Amino acid sequence: MNYDVINPATEQLVESIEMNDEDCANAAIERAAAVYPRWRAVSHADRARLLRRFAERVDAEVENLAALEVREAGHTISNARGEAQNVRDVLHYFAGAIERHLGDQIPVDGGIDITFHEPLGVVGIIVPWNFPMPIAGWGFAPALAAGNTVVLKPAELTPLTAIRLAALAHEAGIPPDVFQVLPGKGSIVGQAFVDHPKIAKIVFTGSSAVGKQIMAGAANTMKRITLELGGKSANIIFDDADLERAAATAPYGVFDNAGQDCCARSRLLVQRSVMDKFMTLLEPAVQGVKVGAPGYESTEMGPLISAQQRKRVASFLDDSVDIAFTGTIPAGAGYWFKPTVVLAKTAQDRVMTEEIFGPVVTVFPFDDEAEAIALANDSIYGLSGSIWTENIGRGLRVARGVEAGALSLNSHSAVRYNTPFGGFKQSGIGRELGPHALASFTETKNLFIATS
Ligand code: NAP
Ligand code: MG
């Protein structure tokens, strides 16, 4: 069976891709399991060298990969370029990290006690369509570095960059069965990963609903899991913030990638005393977001990924929702959606509680610091968030009070490859990236050596 990849900015066919069925997926997992003993036996230095060579191949193809992502996902060219470069940087980071993945030597009586970090086996990575390249890399780079073999399922909508990345890995000398990309349906190939006893770990990014199914399914064979799920992150604006900067940057904290970002700051909590002033500053900032053909260098926001996603996003804006103002979109083909600012009536409104995954931000007032923290935490999610205040003590207090894994003070910092990323509560389990990520791609083995 084939799947037609559609360009979301033009609604035209990009390429038709052959999908794997369950038998293909199972055969691929068996091959990954068969080659695992040989891959884990490759020395750390040689594995690092192969990953660096892979990184160099990616670097040489940044423009190609970026152009593919513009076509299959409608990402702006500047974002897409950064996403390809992120894969390169993540490969270099874990190539360096694996040679520094130190064990312990623990003082004990009667001998010597040491720990080893052993690879897990075959790691199954399931990737969503919103950031196809980086999210794939955050899984495969540490997994391969640590000595695991990898099977990776891209999202049906966006398989092309993952397929190209696998080819680059193989050109760099990583054996084909060590890193396999398997386009296919979540319910078939993804499910095969969850069910197969030879998969040791699942790395999943996507919806909380599927994340819960994967967690339940993984229990059968006690698979390790890392889950990066949804978010409804808060952007908290205090009255002592640099309001001009906060308002100028707020649209980019939520409308980047057309809001299809698990870190989108989609709840804008504003101290009541500065609400009017802030909204006056926000309106021109939202109207200034350049929405259009994603291949143009100056474009800041492209289309949504699919007609279905546009329908889903639109379903949040029924007659009961109070729209404050919107930005503009191009006419013609493409799954465009206006950057939209809505006002919630209560903290329980659907636009305040559910992940919309489109360019919609909900504004809600608060009176004091305690209420700001309580509102930010009034969510099943806890992924990211921003705090704007010139009072550093308040900034730190609020940052410590907000239940979320990746916060920024006076910025909307993107995910960095050298710092941990992941969610509290139903935003997920585990952390990717940063200095500790290899721990979740290895088991700790303790060895006691008797000396007497
Ligand atoms: P999804 O269903 O969770 O898809 C994510 C990945 O999981 C895709 O590769 C998908 O394959 C696969 N998958 C689906 N069902 C599976 C199953 N039963 N077993 C194993 N893998 C499975 O997300 P979606 O349907 O694309 O998007 C729906 C909503 O999820 C969005 O509107 C958004 O709210 C949220 N979302 C969040 C993130 C995030 O980064 N946190 C990313 C994407 C979506 P297919 O491609 O075949 O579906
Ligand atoms: Mg789905």
XYZ file of C-alpha atoms and ligand atoms in Angstrom:
501
model
C 0.000 0.000 0.000
C 1.168 3.531 -0.777
C 0.679 6.835 0.990
C 0.504 10.129 -0.892
C 2.510 12.857 0.808
C 0.771 16.201 0.221
C 2.379 19.642 0.320
C 0.214 21.495 2.869
C 0.941 24.903 1.327
C -0.195 23.891 -2.159
C -2.335 20.762 -1.595
C -0.286 19.123 -4.391
C 1.208 15.629 -4.331
C 4.869 15.581 -3.293
C 5.599 11.888 -3.488
C 3.897 8.534 -3.053
C 5.570 6.361 -0.430
C 5.307 2.626 0.031
C 4.114 1.735 3.502
C 5.350 -1.165 5.577
C 2.847 -3.741 6.730
C 3.032 -5.726 9.953
C 5.161 -8.514 8.427
C 7.691 -5.996 7.079
C 7.856 -4.304 10.468
C 8.380 -7.576 12.298
C 11.071 -8.660 9.830
C 12.855 -5.321 10.290
C 12.751 -5.712 14.075
C 14.237 -9.208 13.747
C 17.074 -7.827 11.591
C 17.707 -5.046 14.125
C 17.848 -7.657 16.891
C 20.193 -9.889 14.876
C 22.706 -7.111 14.214
C 22.585 -5.731 17.777
C 25.422 -7.863 19.241
C 27.746 -6.653 16.487
C 26.778 -2.995 16.869
C 27.185 -2.963 20.638
C 30.619 -4.566 20.173
C 31.799 -1.623 18.029
C 34.089 0.426 20.257
C 32.758 3.676 21.716
C 35.341 5.649 19.774
C 34.350 4.003 16.482
C 30.634 4.490 17.124
C 31.358 8.144 17.899
C 33.365 8.425 14.672
C 30.467 6.962 12.639
C 28.000 9.377 14.235
C 30.292 12.310 13.452
C 30.522 11.165 9.850
C 26.709 10.922 9.768
C 26.560 14.474 11.193
C 28.865 15.703 8.438
C 26.661 14.105 5.768
C 23.647 15.872 7.320
C 25.569 19.148 7.376
C 26.380 18.829 3.696
C 22.671 18.278 2.970
C 21.074 20.922 5.181
C 19.580 22.759 2.207
C 18.172 19.578 0.652
C 16.684 18.332 3.906
C 15.225 21.763 4.633
C 13.653 21.960 1.181
C 12.096 18.520 1.727
C 10.627 19.667 5.049
C 9.199 22.794 3.439
C 7.460 20.560 0.883
C 6.178 17.744 3.085
C 5.362 19.709 6.259
C 4.956 23.365 5.208
C 7.681 24.466 7.613
C 9.188 27.857 6.956
C 12.534 27.530 5.219
C 14.365 29.218 8.095
C 12.842 26.824 10.641
C 13.470 23.817 8.394
C 17.119 24.728 7.999
C 17.456 25.015 11.779
C 15.769 21.618 12.168
C 18.274 19.895 9.858
C 21.123 21.641 11.673
C 19.642 20.425 14.950
C 19.980 16.814 13.750
C 23.641 17.498 12.934
C 24.256 19.104 16.340
C 22.481 16.338 18.256
C 24.602 13.712 16.469
C 27.789 15.585 17.367
C 26.611 16.054 20.951
C 25.956 12.346 21.548
C 29.067 11.309 19.623
C 30.971 13.313 22.222
C 28.811 12.214 25.127
C 29.230 8.468 24.643
C 32.963 8.596 25.290
C 32.289 10.465 28.537
C 29.458 8.263 29.782
C 31.192 7.510 33.065
C 30.321 4.712 35.416
C 30.832 4.712 39.194
C 33.381 3.139 41.425
C 31.705 2.695 44.786
C 33.540 2.066 48.059
C 32.487 -1.331 49.485
C 33.953 -3.873 51.890
C 35.874 -6.888 50.624
C 36.365 -5.814 47.038
C 35.775 -3.313 44.296
C 32.394 -2.231 43.041
C 31.915 -0.689 39.633
C 28.987 0.150 37.370
C 28.610 -0.151 33.608
C 26.097 1.455 31.249
C 24.906 -1.328 28.984
C 22.791 -0.717 25.866
C 19.187 -1.906 25.895
C 18.867 -3.724 22.559
C 16.467 -2.605 19.829
C 14.902 0.816 20.363
C 11.652 1.660 18.536
C 11.149 5.352 17.837
C 7.718 6.697 16.852
C 7.799 10.238 15.474
C 4.971 12.756 14.950
C 4.545 15.106 11.964
C 5.112 18.411 13.729
C 8.941 18.333 13.928
C 9.902 15.286 11.876
C 13.672 15.828 11.810
C 14.576 17.021 15.315
C 12.283 14.593 17.129
C 13.732 11.688 15.134
C 17.273 12.827 15.956
C 16.595 13.251 19.679
C 15.791 9.538 19.681
C 18.191 7.937 17.193
C 21.350 9.891 18.082
C 21.565 8.864 21.765
C 20.125 5.415 21.037
C 22.782 4.614 18.413
C 25.571 6.268 20.417
C 24.774 4.048 23.391
C 25.050 0.875 21.282
C 21.392 0.173 20.569
C 19.987 -0.592 17.145
C 17.032 1.500 15.972
C 13.807 1.051 14.064
C 12.045 4.349 13.461
C 8.512 5.022 12.268
C 7.961 8.511 10.901
C 4.461 10.001 10.892
C 2.439 8.968 7.862
C 2.099 12.613 6.809
C 5.857 13.386 6.908
C 8.114 10.412 6.091
C 10.461 12.023 3.560
C 13.157 13.612 5.723
C 13.421 10.515 7.925
C 13.904 8.329 4.853
C 16.646 10.678 3.634
C 18.323 10.753 7.075
C 18.529 6.945 7.095
C 20.181 7.008 3.652
C 22.723 9.560 4.933
C 23.451 7.358 7.966
C 24.094 4.383 5.698
C 26.327 6.452 3.392
C 28.295 7.419 6.491
C 28.971 3.741 7.219
C 26.291 2.898 9.781
C 25.061 -0.566 8.713
C 21.542 -0.551 7.216
C 20.099 -2.952 9.804
C 21.471 -0.837 12.664
C 19.249 2.119 11.720
C 16.053 1.391 9.759
C 13.328 3.871 8.902
C 9.947 2.211 8.349
C 7.182 4.382 6.925
C 3.771 3.051 7.826
C 0.641 3.513 9.847
C 0.778 4.038 13.593
C -1.844 1.372 14.128
C 0.268 -1.146 12.154
C 4.003 -0.365 12.290
C 3.830 1.628 15.556
C 1.719 -1.090 17.139
C 4.193 -3.747 15.923
C 6.952 -1.902 17.828
C 4.845 -1.926 20.981
C 3.909 -5.590 20.649
C 7.233 -7.114 19.564
C 9.088 -8.782 22.455
C 12.492 -7.936 20.941
C 11.915 -4.189 21.216
C 13.476 -3.092 24.509
C 12.313 0.504 24.534
C 9.821 2.792 22.846
C 10.517 6.479 22.364
C 7.215 8.113 21.482
C 6.293 11.711 20.730
C 2.712 12.556 19.856
C -0.723 12.832 21.362
C -1.426 11.997 24.981
C -4.160 9.588 23.869
C -1.751 7.414 21.863
C 0.931 7.887 24.536
C -1.375 6.261 27.085
C -2.006 3.297 24.758
C 1.720 2.862 24.262
C 2.383 2.972 27.992
C -0.269 0.318 28.573
C 0.993 -1.845 25.682
C 4.617 -1.570 26.790
C 3.674 -3.058 30.155
C 3.145 -6.500 28.581
C 6.846 -6.989 27.945
C 8.035 -4.352 30.435
C 9.495 -2.135 27.729
C 11.239 1.028 28.781
C 9.442 4.146 27.575
C 10.127 7.790 26.969
C 6.963 9.755 26.203
C 6.827 13.354 24.990
C 3.158 14.289 24.755
C 0.919 17.307 24.596
C 1.024 20.638 26.326
C -1.037 23.678 27.230
C 1.795 25.861 28.353
C 1.420 29.238 30.035
C 3.091 32.501 29.119
C 2.808 34.535 32.331
C 3.077 38.319 32.022
C 3.540 40.258 35.272
C 2.855 43.984 35.575
C 6.569 44.699 36.090
C 7.581 42.960 32.825
C 9.110 44.664 29.822
C 5.652 44.732 28.232
C 6.877 45.871 24.826
C 9.217 42.884 24.520
C 6.727 40.483 26.065
C 4.027 41.537 23.586
C 6.362 41.607 20.588
C 7.573 38.043 21.246
C 4.342 36.415 22.517
C 3.079 35.597 18.988
C 6.281 33.697 18.206
C 6.009 31.764 21.480
C 2.757 30.234 20.256
C 2.395 30.666 16.486
C 5.766 29.220 15.519
C 5.214 26.171 13.282
C 1.596 27.389 13.035
C 1.112 26.492 16.696
C 1.794 22.817 15.985
C 4.330 22.675 18.749
C 3.942 20.756 21.996
C 5.770 23.672 23.705
C 3.429 26.347 22.300
C 2.680 28.961 24.966
C -1.011 28.720 24.178
C -2.332 30.212 27.426
C -1.409 33.853 27.835
C -1.886 34.757 31.505
C -1.707 38.522 31.995
C -1.778 40.476 35.254
C -5.093 42.332 35.301
C -3.548 45.749 36.015
C -1.682 45.705 32.669
C -4.196 43.719 30.599
C -5.452 46.640 28.499
C -1.990 47.976 27.802
C -0.682 44.494 26.943
C -3.545 43.751 24.549
C -2.967 47.100 22.803
C 0.659 46.097 22.262
C -0.189 42.515 21.286
C -2.613 43.352 18.457
C -0.068 44.874 16.028
C 2.422 42.123 16.927
C -0.084 39.437 15.937
C -1.071 41.299 12.783
C 2.619 41.604 11.928
C 3.225 37.832 11.821
C 4.152 37.063 8.219
C 2.017 34.094 7.161
C 2.643 32.793 3.665
C 4.498 30.532 1.295
C 6.923 28.660 3.554
C 9.735 28.655 0.988
C 10.232 32.446 1.244
C 13.030 33.517 3.572
C 10.875 36.228 5.187
C 7.907 33.963 5.984
C 7.329 33.454 9.712
C 4.384 31.052 9.682
C 3.258 28.456 7.166
C 0.069 26.413 6.865
C -1.299 23.689 9.124
C -0.231 20.166 8.247
C -3.509 18.891 6.767
C -7.136 19.638 6.002
C -8.037 17.414 8.960
C -5.847 19.405 11.334
C -7.393 22.669 10.081
C -10.860 21.260 10.751
C -9.760 20.159 14.214
C -8.340 23.589 15.075
C -11.412 25.377 13.696
C -13.666 23.207 15.874
C -12.346 25.027 18.951
C -13.625 28.374 17.692
C -17.375 27.899 17.858
C -19.843 30.735 18.474
C -19.293 30.679 22.230
C -15.661 31.762 21.840
C -14.804 35.456 22.039
C -12.168 36.288 19.389
C -10.171 39.411 20.308
C -8.295 39.789 17.018
C -6.566 37.794 14.313
C -3.691 38.027 11.870
C -3.991 37.458 8.152
C -3.439 34.529 5.762
C -2.917 34.176 2.008
C -5.788 33.339 -0.332
C -5.879 30.179 -2.436
C -4.739 26.609 -1.919
C -3.099 25.525 1.354
C -4.279 24.640 4.842
C -3.941 28.195 6.189
C -5.218 29.322 9.550
C -5.153 32.897 10.870
C -3.105 33.587 13.980
C -5.972 33.986 16.439
C -6.219 35.528 19.906
C -9.222 34.517 22.010
C -10.478 35.620 25.419
C -11.584 32.917 27.834
C -14.528 33.477 30.147
C -13.458 30.925 32.736
C -10.351 28.847 33.358
C -12.458 25.797 32.481
C -13.281 26.919 28.924
C -12.207 24.345 26.334
C -9.772 26.868 24.819
C -8.073 27.068 28.240
C -7.831 23.345 28.950
C -7.342 21.440 25.668
C -4.326 21.365 23.389
C -5.445 23.005 20.126
C -2.222 22.426 18.148
C -2.876 25.351 15.858
C -2.258 29.128 15.866
C -4.723 29.964 18.627
C -3.767 31.597 21.911
C -6.136 32.099 24.834
C -5.792 35.169 27.064
C -6.851 35.104 30.719
C -6.248 37.588 33.558
C -4.778 37.005 37.027
C -4.449 39.260 40.053
C -1.332 38.168 41.910
C 1.627 35.793 41.900
C -0.183 33.002 43.729
C -3.069 33.090 41.287
C -0.681 33.098 38.309
C 0.995 29.908 39.562
C -2.344 28.268 40.383
C -3.719 29.030 36.900
C -0.544 27.851 35.173
C -0.785 24.584 37.105
C -4.516 24.143 36.499
C -3.840 21.743 33.620
C -3.354 18.047 33.051
C -0.211 19.059 31.129
C 3.128 20.466 32.242
C 5.572 20.745 29.383
C 6.945 24.253 28.998
C 6.155 27.877 29.758
C 7.467 31.414 29.991
C 7.541 34.011 32.754
C 7.961 37.711 32.108
C 8.996 39.946 35.012
C 11.880 42.307 35.748
C 11.881 41.080 39.378
C 14.379 38.210 39.419
C 13.189 36.928 42.814
C 9.621 36.708 41.559
C 10.834 35.110 38.343
C 12.631 32.379 40.269
C 9.761 31.820 42.707
C 7.272 31.433 39.897
C 9.627 29.210 37.870
C 9.963 26.906 40.876
C 6.194 26.944 41.405
C 5.126 26.106 37.861
C 4.776 22.357 37.269
C 6.494 22.118 33.875
C 9.689 20.614 32.537
C 11.099 23.357 30.293
C 10.654 26.975 31.362
C 12.106 30.258 30.227
C 12.303 33.572 32.023
C 11.982 36.668 29.806
C 12.206 34.601 26.615
C 10.505 31.749 24.788
C 13.565 29.631 24.384
C 13.291 26.698 22.030
C 14.425 23.214 22.986
C 18.215 23.092 23.280
C 20.103 19.893 22.510
C 22.390 20.396 25.514
C 19.659 20.771 28.166
C 17.025 18.290 29.352
C 13.605 18.380 27.704
C 10.405 16.678 28.802
C 7.180 17.075 30.685
C 5.546 16.913 34.080
C 2.122 15.263 34.545
C 0.400 14.106 31.330
C 2.975 15.848 29.139
C 5.097 12.753 29.340
C 7.619 10.566 31.077
C 11.378 10.904 30.973
C 13.712 13.515 29.531
C 15.385 13.757 26.157
C 18.575 15.617 25.262
C 21.037 17.163 27.678
C 23.779 15.592 29.748
C 21.605 12.834 31.260
C 19.815 11.515 28.169
C 22.119 8.515 27.699
C 20.870 7.152 31.012
C 17.511 6.425 29.413
C 19.119 4.492 26.544
C 21.145 2.222 28.823
C 20.737 -0.060 31.824
C 23.014 0.305 34.827
C 24.889 -2.875 35.622
C 26.609 -3.245 38.971
C 29.621 -5.518 39.333
C 31.276 -6.506 42.621
C 34.787 -7.942 42.330
C 36.013 -9.810 45.393
C 39.586 -8.956 46.381
C 39.852 -11.340 49.293
P -0.618 10.716 17.116
O -1.719 9.876 16.613
O -0.260 10.638 18.536
O 0.653 10.409 16.185
C 2.004 10.428 16.587
C 2.733 9.210 16.025
O 2.205 8.017 16.632
C 2.559 9.014 14.519
O 3.739 8.467 13.989
C 1.424 8.017 14.478
O 1.332 7.293 13.270
C 1.780 7.118 15.629
N 0.660 6.313 16.137
C -0.675 6.557 16.024
N -1.380 5.569 16.593
C -0.496 4.677 17.080
C -0.610 3.440 17.777
N -1.788 2.925 18.104
N 0.523 2.785 18.118
C 1.732 3.291 17.835
N 1.904 4.447 17.158
C 0.805 5.139 16.799
O -0.911 12.237 16.786
P -1.754 12.798 15.554
O -3.002 11.984 15.343
O -0.825 12.960 14.420
O -2.149 14.235 16.086
C -3.302 14.402 16.907
C -3.046 15.421 17.978
O -1.961 14.993 18.807
C -2.588 16.791 17.500
O -3.619 17.584 17.080
C -1.907 17.311 18.729
O -2.816 17.824 19.641
C -1.242 16.085 19.307
N 0.182 15.969 18.901
C 1.130 16.292 19.784
C 2.463 16.216 19.411
C 3.556 16.568 20.341
O 4.640 16.900 19.894
N 3.356 16.483 21.628
C 2.826 15.793 18.135
C 1.804 15.431 17.246
C 0.497 15.522 17.654
P 0.413 7.865 12.075
O 1.259 8.846 11.395
O 0.101 6.691 11.238
O -0.816 8.446 12.682
Mg -3.485 9.976 15.491
